[in-house]
GROMACS .gro file of C-alpha atoms in nm:
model
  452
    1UNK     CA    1  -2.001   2.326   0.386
    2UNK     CA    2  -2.046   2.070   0.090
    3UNK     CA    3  -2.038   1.750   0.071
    4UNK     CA    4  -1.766   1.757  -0.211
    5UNK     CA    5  -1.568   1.960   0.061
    6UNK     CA    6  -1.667   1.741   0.314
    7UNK     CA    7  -1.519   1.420   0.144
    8UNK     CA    8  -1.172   1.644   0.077
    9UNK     CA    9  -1.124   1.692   0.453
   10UNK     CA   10  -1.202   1.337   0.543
   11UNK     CA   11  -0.989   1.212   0.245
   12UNK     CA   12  -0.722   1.486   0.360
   13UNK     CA   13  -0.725   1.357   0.729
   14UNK     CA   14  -0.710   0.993   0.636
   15UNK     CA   15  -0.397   1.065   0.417
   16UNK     CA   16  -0.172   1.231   0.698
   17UNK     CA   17  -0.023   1.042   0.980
   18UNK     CA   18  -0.118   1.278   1.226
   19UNK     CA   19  -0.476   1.247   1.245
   20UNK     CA   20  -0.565   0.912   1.390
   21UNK     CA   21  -0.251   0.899   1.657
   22UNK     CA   22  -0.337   1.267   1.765
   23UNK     CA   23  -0.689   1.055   1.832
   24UNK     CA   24  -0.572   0.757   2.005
   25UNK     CA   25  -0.336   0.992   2.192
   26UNK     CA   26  -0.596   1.170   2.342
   27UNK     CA   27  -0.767   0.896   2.424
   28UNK     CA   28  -0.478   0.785   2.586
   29UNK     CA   29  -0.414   1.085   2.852
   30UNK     CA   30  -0.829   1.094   2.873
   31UNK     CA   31  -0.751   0.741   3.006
   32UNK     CA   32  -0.427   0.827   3.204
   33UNK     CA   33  -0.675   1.067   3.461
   34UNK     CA   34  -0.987   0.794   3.479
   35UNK     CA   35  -0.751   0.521   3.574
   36UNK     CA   36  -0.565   0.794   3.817
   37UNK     CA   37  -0.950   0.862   4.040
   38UNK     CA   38  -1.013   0.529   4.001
   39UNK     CA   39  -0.653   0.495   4.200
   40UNK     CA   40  -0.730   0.763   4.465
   41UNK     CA   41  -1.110   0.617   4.540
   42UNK     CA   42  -0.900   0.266   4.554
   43UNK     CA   43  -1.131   0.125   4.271
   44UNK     CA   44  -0.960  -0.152   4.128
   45UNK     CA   45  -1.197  -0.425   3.979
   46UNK     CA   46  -1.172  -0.746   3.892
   47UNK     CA   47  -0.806  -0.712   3.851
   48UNK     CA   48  -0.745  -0.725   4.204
   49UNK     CA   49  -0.967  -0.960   4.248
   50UNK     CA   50  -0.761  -1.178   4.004
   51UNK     CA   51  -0.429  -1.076   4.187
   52UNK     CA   52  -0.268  -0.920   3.833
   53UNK     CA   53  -0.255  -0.501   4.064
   54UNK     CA   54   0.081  -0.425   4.123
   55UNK     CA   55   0.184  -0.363   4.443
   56UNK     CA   56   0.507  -0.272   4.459
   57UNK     CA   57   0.615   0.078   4.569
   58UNK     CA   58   0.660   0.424   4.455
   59UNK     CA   59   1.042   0.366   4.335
   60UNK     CA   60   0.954   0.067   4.207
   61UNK     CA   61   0.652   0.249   4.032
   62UNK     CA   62   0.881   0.473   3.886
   63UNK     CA   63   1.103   0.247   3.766
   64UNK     CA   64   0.893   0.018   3.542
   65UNK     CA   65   0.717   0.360   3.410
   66UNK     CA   66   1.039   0.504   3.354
   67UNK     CA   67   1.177   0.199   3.155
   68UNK     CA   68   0.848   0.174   2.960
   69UNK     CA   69   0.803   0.568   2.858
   70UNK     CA   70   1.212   0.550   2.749
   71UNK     CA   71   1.182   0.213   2.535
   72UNK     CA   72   0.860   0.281   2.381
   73UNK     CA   73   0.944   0.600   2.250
   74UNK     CA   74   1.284   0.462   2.152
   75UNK     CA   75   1.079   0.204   1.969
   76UNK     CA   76   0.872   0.434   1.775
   77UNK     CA   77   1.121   0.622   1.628
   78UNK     CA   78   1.309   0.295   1.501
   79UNK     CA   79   1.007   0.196   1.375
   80UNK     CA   80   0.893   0.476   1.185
   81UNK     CA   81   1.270   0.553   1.075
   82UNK     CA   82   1.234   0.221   0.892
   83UNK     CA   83   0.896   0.337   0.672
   84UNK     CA   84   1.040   0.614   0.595
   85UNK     CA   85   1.304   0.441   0.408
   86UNK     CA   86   1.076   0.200   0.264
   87UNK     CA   87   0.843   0.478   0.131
   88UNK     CA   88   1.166   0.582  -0.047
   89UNK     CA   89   1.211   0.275  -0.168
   90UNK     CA   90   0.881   0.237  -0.281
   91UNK     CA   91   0.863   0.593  -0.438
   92UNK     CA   92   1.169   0.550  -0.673
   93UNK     CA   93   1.037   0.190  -0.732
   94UNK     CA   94   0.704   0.220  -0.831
   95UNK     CA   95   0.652   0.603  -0.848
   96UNK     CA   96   0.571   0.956  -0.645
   97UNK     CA   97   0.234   0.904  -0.704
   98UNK     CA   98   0.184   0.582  -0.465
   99UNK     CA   99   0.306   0.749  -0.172
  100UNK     CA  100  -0.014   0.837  -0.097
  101UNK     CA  101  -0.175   0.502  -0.063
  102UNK     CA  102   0.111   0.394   0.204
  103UNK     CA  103   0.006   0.730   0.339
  104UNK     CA  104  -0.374   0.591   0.353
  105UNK     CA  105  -0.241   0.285   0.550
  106UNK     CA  106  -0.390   0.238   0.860
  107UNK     CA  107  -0.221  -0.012   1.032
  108UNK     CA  108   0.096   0.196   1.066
  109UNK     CA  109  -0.139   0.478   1.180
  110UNK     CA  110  -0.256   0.232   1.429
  111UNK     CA  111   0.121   0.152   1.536
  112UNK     CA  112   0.257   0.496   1.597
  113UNK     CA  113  -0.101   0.584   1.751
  114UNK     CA  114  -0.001   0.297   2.015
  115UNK     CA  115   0.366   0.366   2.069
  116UNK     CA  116   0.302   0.745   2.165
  117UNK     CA  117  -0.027   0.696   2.334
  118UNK     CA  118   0.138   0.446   2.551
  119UNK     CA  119   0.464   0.694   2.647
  120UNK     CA  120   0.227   0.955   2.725
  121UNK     CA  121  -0.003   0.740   2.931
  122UNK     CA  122   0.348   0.606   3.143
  123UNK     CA  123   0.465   1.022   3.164
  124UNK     CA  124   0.146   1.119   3.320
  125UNK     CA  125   0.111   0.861   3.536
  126UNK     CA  126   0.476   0.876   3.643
  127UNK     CA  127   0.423   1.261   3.775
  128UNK     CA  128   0.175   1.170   4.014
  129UNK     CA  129   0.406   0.939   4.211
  130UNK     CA  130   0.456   1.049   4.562
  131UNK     CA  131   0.690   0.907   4.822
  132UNK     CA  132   1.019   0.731   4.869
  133UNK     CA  133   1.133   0.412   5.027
  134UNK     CA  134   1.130   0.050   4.987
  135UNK     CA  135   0.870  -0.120   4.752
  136UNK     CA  136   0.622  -0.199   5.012
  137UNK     CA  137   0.642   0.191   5.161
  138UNK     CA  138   0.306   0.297   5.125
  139UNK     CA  139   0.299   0.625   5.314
  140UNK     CA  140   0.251   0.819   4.994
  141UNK     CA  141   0.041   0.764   4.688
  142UNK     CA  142   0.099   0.490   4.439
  143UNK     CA  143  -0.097   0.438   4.161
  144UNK     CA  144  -0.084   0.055   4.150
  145UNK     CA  145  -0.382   0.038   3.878
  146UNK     CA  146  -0.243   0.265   3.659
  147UNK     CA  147   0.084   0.126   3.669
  148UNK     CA  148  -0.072  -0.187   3.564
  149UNK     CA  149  -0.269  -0.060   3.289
  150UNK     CA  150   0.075   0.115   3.171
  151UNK     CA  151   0.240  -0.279   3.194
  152UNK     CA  152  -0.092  -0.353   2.988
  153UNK     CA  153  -0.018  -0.119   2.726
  154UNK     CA  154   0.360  -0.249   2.747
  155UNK     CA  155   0.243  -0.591   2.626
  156UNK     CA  156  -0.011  -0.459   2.383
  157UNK     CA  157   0.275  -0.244   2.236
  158UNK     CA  158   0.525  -0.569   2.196
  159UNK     CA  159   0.208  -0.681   1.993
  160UNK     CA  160   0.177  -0.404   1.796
  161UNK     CA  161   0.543  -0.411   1.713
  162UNK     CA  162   0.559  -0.782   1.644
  163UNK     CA  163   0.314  -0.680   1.326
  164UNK     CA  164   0.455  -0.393   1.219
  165UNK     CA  165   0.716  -0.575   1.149
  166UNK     CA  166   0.506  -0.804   0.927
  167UNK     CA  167   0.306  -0.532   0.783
  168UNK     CA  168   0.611  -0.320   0.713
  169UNK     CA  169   0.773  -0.600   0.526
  170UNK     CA  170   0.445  -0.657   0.349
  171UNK     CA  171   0.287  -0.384   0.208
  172UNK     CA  172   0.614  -0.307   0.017
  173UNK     CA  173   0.611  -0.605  -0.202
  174UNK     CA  174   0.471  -0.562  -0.549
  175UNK     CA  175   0.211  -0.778  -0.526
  176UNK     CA  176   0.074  -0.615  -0.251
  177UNK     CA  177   0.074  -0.263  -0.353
  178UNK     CA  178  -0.070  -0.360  -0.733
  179UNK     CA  179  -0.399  -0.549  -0.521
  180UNK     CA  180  -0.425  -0.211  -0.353
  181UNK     CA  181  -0.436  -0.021  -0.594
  182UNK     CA  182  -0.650  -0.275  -0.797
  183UNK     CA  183  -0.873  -0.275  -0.509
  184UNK     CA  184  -0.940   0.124  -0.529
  185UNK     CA  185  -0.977   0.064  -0.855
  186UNK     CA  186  -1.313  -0.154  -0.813
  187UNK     CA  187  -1.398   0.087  -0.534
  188UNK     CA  188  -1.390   0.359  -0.744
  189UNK     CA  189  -1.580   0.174  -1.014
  190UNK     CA  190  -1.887   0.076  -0.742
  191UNK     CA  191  -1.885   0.454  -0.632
  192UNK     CA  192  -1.860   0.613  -0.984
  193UNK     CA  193  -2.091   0.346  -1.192
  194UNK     CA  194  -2.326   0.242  -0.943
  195UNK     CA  195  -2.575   0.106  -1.189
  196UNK     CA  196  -2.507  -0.231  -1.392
  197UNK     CA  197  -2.634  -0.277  -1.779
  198UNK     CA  198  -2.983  -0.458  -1.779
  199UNK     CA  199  -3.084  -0.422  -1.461
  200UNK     CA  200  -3.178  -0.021  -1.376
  201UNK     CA  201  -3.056   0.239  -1.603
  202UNK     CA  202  -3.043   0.576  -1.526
  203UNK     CA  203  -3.315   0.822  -1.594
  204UNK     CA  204  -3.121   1.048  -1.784
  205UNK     CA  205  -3.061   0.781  -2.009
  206UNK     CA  206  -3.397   0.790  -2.121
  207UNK     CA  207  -3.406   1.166  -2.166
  208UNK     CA  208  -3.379   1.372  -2.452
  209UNK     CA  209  -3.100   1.642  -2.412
  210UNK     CA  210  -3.262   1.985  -2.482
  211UNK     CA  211  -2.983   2.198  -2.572
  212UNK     CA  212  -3.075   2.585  -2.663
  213UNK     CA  213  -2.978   2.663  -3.018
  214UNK     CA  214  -2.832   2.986  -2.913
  215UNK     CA  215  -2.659   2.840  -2.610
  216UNK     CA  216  -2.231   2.934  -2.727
  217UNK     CA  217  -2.340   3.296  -2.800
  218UNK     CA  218  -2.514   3.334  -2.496
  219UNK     CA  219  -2.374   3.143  -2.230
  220UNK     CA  220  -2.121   3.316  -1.974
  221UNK     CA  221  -1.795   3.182  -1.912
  222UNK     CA  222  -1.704   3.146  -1.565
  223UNK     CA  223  -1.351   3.130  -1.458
  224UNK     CA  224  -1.148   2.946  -1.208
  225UNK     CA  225  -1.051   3.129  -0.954
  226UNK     CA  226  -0.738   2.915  -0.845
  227UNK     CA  227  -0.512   2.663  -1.026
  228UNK     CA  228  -0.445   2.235  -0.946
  229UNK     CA  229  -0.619   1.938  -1.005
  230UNK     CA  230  -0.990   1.917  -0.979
  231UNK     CA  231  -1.040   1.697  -0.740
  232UNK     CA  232  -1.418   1.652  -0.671
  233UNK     CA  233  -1.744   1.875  -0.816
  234UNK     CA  234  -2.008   1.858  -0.604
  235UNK     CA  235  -2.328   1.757  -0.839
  236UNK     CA  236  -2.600   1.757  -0.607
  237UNK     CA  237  -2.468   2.152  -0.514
  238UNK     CA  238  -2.429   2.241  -0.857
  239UNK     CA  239  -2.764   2.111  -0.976
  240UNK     CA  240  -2.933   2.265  -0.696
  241UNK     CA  241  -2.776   2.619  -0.812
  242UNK     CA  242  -2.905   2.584  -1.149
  243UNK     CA  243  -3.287   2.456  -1.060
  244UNK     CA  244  -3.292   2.754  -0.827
  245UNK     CA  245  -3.187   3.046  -1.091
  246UNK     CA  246  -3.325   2.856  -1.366
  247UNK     CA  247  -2.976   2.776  -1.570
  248UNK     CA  248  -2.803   2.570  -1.810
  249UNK     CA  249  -2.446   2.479  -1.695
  250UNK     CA  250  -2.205   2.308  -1.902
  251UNK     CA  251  -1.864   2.177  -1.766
  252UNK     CA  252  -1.552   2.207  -1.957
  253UNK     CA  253  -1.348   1.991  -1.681
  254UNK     CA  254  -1.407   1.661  -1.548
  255UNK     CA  255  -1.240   1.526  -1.196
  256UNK     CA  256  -0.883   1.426  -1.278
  257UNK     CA  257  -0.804   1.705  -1.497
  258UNK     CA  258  -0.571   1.996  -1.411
  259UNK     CA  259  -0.740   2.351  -1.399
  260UNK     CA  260  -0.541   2.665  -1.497
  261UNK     CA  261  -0.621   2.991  -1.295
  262UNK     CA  262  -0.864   3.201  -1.497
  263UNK     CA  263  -0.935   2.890  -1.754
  264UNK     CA  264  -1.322   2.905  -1.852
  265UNK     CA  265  -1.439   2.643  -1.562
  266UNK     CA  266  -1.824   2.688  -1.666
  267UNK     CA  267  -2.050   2.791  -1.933
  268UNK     CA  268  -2.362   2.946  -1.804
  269UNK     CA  269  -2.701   2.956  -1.985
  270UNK     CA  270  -2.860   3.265  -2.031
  271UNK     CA  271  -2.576   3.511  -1.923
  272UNK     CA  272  -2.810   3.781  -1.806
  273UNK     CA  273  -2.861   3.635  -1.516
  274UNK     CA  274  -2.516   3.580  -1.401
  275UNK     CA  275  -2.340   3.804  -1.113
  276UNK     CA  276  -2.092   3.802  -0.848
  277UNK     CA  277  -2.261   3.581  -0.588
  278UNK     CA  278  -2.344   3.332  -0.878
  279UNK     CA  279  -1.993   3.340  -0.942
  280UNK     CA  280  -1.848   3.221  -0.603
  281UNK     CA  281  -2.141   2.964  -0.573
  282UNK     CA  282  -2.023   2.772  -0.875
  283UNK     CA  283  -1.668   2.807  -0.788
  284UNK     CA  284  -1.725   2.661  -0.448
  285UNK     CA  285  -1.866   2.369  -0.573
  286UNK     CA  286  -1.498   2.243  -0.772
  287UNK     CA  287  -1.283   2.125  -0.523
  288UNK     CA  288  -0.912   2.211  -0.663
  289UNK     CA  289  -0.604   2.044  -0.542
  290UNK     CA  290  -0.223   2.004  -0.558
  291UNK     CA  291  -0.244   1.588  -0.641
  292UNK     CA  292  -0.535   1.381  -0.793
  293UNK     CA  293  -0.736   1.152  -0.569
  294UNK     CA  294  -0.994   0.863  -0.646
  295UNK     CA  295  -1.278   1.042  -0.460
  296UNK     CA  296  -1.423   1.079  -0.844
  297UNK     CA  297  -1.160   1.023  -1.073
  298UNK     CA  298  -1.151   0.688  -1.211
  299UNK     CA  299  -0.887   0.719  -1.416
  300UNK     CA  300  -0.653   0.820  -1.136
  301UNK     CA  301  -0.641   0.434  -1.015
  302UNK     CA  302  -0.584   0.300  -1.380
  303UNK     CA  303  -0.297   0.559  -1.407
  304UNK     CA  304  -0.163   0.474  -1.109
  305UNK     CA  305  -0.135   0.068  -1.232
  306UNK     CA  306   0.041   0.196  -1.553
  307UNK     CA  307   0.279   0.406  -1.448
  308UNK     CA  308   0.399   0.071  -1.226
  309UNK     CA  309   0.409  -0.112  -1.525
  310UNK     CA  310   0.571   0.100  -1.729
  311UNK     CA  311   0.854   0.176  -1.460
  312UNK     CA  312   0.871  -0.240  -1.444
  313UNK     CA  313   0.913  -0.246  -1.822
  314UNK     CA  314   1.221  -0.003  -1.841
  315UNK     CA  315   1.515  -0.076  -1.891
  316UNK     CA  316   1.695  -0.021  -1.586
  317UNK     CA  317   1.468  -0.209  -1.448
  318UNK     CA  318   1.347  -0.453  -1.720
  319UNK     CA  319   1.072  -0.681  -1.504
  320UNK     CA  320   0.789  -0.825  -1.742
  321UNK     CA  321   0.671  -1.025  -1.487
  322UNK     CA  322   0.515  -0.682  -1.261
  323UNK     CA  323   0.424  -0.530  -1.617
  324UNK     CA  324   0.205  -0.853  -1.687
  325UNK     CA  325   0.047  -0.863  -1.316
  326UNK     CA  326  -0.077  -0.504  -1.364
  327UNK     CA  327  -0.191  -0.567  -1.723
  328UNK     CA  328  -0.411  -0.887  -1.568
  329UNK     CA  329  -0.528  -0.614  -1.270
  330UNK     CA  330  -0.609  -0.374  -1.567
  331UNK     CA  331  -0.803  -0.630  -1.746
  332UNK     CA  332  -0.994  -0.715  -1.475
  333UNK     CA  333  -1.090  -0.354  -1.391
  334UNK     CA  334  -1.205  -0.321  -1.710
  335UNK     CA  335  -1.427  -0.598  -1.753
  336UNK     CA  336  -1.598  -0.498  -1.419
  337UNK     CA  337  -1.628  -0.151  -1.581
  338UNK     CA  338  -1.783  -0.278  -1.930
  339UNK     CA  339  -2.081  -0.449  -1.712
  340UNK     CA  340  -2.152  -0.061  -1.583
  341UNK     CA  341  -2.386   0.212  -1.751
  342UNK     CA  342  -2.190   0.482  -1.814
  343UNK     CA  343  -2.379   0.789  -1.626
  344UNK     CA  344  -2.553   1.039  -1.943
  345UNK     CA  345  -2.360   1.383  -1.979
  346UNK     CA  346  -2.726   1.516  -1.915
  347UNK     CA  347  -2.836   1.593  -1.570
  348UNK     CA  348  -3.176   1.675  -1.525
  349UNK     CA  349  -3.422   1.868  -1.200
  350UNK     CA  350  -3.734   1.723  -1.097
  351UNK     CA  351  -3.882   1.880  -1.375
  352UNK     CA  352  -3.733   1.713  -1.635
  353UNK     CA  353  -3.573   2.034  -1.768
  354UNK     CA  354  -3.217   1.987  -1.871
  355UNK     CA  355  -2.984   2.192  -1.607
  356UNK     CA  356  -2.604   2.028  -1.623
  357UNK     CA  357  -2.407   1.912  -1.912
  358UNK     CA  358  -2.087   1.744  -1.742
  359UNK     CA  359  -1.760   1.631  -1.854
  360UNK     CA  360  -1.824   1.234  -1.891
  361UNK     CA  361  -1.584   0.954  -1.879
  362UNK     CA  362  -1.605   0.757  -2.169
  363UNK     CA  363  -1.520   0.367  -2.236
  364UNK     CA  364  -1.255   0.466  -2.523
  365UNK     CA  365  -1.093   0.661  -2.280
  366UNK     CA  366  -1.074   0.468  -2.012
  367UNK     CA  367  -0.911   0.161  -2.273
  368UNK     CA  368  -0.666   0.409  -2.401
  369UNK     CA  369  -0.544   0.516  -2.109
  370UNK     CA  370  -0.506   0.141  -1.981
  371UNK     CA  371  -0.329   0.023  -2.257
  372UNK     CA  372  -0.173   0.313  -2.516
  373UNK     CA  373   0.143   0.388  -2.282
  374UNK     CA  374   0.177  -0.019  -2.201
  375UNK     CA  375   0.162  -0.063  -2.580
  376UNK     CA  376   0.415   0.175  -2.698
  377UNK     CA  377   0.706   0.094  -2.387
  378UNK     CA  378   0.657  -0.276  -2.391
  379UNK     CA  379   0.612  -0.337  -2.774
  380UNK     CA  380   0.942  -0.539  -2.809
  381UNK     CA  381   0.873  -0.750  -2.520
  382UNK     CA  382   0.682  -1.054  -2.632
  383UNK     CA  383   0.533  -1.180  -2.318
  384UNK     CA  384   0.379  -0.803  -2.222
  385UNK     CA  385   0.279  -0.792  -2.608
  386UNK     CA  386   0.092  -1.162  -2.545
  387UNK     CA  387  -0.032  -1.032  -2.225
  388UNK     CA  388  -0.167  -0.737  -2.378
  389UNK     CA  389  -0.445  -0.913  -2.623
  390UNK     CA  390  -0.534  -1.197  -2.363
  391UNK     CA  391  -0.682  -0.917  -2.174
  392UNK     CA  392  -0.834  -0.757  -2.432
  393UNK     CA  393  -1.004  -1.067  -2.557
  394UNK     CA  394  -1.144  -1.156  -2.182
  395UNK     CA  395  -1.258  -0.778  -2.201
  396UNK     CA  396  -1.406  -0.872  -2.527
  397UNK     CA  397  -1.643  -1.121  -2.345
  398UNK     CA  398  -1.799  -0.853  -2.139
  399UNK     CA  399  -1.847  -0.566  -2.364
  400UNK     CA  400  -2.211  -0.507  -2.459
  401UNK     CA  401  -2.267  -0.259  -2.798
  402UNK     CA  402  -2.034  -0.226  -3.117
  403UNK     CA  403  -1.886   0.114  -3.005
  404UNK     CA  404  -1.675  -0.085  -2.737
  405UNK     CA  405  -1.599  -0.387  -2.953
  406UNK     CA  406  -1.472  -0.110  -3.226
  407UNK     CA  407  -1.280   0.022  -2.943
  408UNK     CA  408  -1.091  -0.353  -2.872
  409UNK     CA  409  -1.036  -0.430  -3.194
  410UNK     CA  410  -0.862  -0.087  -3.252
  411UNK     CA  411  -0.619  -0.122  -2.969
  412UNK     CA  412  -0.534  -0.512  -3.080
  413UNK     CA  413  -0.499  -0.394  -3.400
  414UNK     CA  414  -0.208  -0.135  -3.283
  415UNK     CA  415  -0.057  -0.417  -3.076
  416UNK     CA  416  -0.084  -0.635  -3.358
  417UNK     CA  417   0.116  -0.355  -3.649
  418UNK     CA  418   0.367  -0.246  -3.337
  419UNK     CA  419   0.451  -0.600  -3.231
  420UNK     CA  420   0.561  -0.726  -3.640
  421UNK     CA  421   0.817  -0.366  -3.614
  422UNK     CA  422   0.947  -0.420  -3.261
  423UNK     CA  423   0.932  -0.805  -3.248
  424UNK     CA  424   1.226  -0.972  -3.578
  425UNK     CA  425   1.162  -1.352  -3.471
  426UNK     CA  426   0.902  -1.524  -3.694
  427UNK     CA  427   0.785  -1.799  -3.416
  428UNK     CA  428   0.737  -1.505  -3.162
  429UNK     CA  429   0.521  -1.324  -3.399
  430UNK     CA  430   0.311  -1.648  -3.490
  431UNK     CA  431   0.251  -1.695  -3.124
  432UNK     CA  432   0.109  -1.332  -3.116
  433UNK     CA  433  -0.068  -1.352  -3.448
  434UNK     CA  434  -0.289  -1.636  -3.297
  435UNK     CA  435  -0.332  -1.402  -2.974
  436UNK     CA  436  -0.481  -1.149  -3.217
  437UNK     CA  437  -0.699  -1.358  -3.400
  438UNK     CA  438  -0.831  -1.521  -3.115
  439UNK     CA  439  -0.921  -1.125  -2.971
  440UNK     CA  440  -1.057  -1.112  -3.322
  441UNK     CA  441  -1.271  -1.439  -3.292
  442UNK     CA  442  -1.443  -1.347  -2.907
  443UNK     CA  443  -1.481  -0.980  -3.033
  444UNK     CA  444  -1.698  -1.142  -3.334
  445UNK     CA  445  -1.872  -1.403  -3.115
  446UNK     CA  446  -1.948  -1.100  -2.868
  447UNK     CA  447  -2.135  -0.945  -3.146
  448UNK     CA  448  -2.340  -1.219  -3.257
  449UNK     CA  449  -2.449  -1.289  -2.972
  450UNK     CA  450  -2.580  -0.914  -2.891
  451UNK     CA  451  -2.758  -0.940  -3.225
  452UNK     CA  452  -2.914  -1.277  -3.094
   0.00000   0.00000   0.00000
């Protein structure tokens, strides 16, 4: 199995809320029937040597079991009745797409891990109760240590419930969920642009791509052979394929983008050489899916930040003020990202013979997609217009080569134009004329000092 694959499962499992309590619960009942010897070799540790054993008796025993199994579970439904309504919430809030970061969340993972590891730890220690009587009949066995660590897992459960509360009541507030997904963002930047201008650039960089002139007429389309969002390609897979049959590959998808079933996935350089088991090789290196994911699409984060701005910006809901606090998470993204290398198209073997031509993400793109949808929904609202070119000119201070100052001045210039049709009051526009000029100004200094 691939890597690429590899990551999907792990990403799939730490998505679902089944994974980590079906964990802790086994780790639970493993611990239920080591506590239970330790009880019938009457091994019972320090805690008995610190009087905290319980030593009542087997009705007793049952009863405190019996109350702790019923309330937890009790408990746990409450508790995870309330997310559900505040993913809900959050979903016709701040859109579909977000679900899957509360999804992600691990501290109510942790919580309903707890809950139901601690009811089944009190139901199988509760069946091994033998005898009846008064509390101090022992005639029969009692587990007194693992009714103790049950009364344990009692208080540790009041804990965990004291902050789910907290975290429940947290992680729905906007500010929280935009620093999340601000925070993937710079994750995904780190994974995705590893290398930093001026310091280590990429070998490929300094390669010169050798494409074959005959290389449209003669390269073999292959085709997807399912339909969804490509979610991950696995490069090192893909380059080993074509350094072992000697090929050219070029990718007409990048990670991010949705495939079609039978959509020309590949172009393959020289044709003659491609057959069925070629076929399925390639394939299995595109990991397809029914919703994007970070794992290598960094647009999928920036997307994710505009689409809660431009719900904010509506006007049935008409809030600026979440609008600007993504734009300034945007900005900041961005800036990180114009101190990257972008990764060359080119991907070379050990060789130095050319062997994949990928998809790339480019700097334009990235800026459009930031800032295009903001632009066009929030153009008649001054303080998201103002917004707007502040971050552009702090992005201004970062960028590195004329392509990417082009780039900013483009996008304030559309601001600019859109602002003097949306915007009718002459002191509003005055304040965003300066705005411009002063993106116009860094954008100029920027440049100078590159030339210097």
């Amino acid at each position: 199995m691939n890597k690429a694959k590899l990551r999907q499962i792990w990403d799939a499992l730490h998505s679902s809320y089944w994974f980590l309590p079906t964990i802790m619960l086994g780790i639970a009942i493993a611990l239920a029937f080591i506590v239970l010897a330790l009880d019938r070799g009457g091994f019972y540790g320090p805690l008995e040597k610190w009087g905290w054993i319980y030593t009542g008796g087997s009705d007793g025993a049952r009863a405190v079991l019996s109350a702790l199994a019923s309330s937890i579970i009790t408990v746990a439904t409450t508790a995870f009745s309330i997310t559900i309504v505040a993913l809900q919430l959050a979903s016709s809030n701040f859109g579909p797409r977000l679900l899957r970061n509360f999804m992600q969340d691990m501290g109510n993972q942790i919580v309903l891990g707890t809950f139901i590891g601690t009811f089944a730890y009190c139901l199988l220690v509760l069946r091994t109760i033998q005898g009846e009587g008064g509390d101090y009949d022992y005639s029969r066995f009692v587990p007194h240590l693992s009714v103790t660590v049950g009364i344990i897992f009692a208080f540790a459960s009041i804990g965990v419930l004291i902050y789910f509360i907290h975290h429940a009541s947290t992680i729905i507030q906007v500010s929280t969920i935009i620093a999340d997904v601000s925070t993937e963002l710079e994750r995904a930047i780190d994974r995705l642009f590893p290398e930093k201008l001026g310091l280590s650039p990429s070998k490929s960089n300094n390669q010169v791509a050798q494409v074959p002139i005959d290389f449209n007429s003669q390269a073999c389309p292959i085709q997807a052979n399912g339909s969804g969002y490509l979610q991950a390609v696995d490069d090192e897979q893909l380059l080993q394929i074509a350094y072992k049959h000697k090929l050219l590959l070029r990718l007409n998808y990048r990670p991010g983008q949705f495939v079609v079933n039978g959509s020309e996935l590949v172009l393959v350089y020289p044709r003659m050489r491609v057959n069925r088991k070629l076929i399925k090789q390639i394939n299995n290196t595109f990991i397809l899916g029914k919703e994007r994911t970070e794992q290598q699409d960094i647009e999928f984060p920036i997307a994710q930040l505009v689409e809660i701005a431009l719900r904010a910006i509506s006007p049935g809901i008409n809030d600026p003020f979440t609008a600007i606090r993504c734009i300034d998470r945007l900005g900041d993204g961005l800036c990180r990202l114009a101190q990257r290398d972008f990764p060359s198209p080119y991907r070379y073997d050990d060789d130095d013979n050319l062997r994949v031509i990928a998809e790339p993400f480019t700097f334009a793109g990235l800026i459009d997609l930031a800032f295009n949808q903001i632009r066009q929904y929030g153009k008649s609202d001054m303080a998201v217009t103002i917004r707007l070119l502040e971050a552009i000119a702090t992005i201004a201070n970062y960028v590195h080569n004329q392509k990417e100052r082009a780039v900013l001045l483009r996008h304030a210039e559309k601001i600019w134009r859109d602002s003097h049709k949306a915007i009718s009051e002459q002191l509003d526009l005055k304040d965003i004329e300066e705005r411009y000029e002063a993106v116009v100004k860094t954008l100029q200094l920027s440049g100078n000092q590159t030339k210097n």
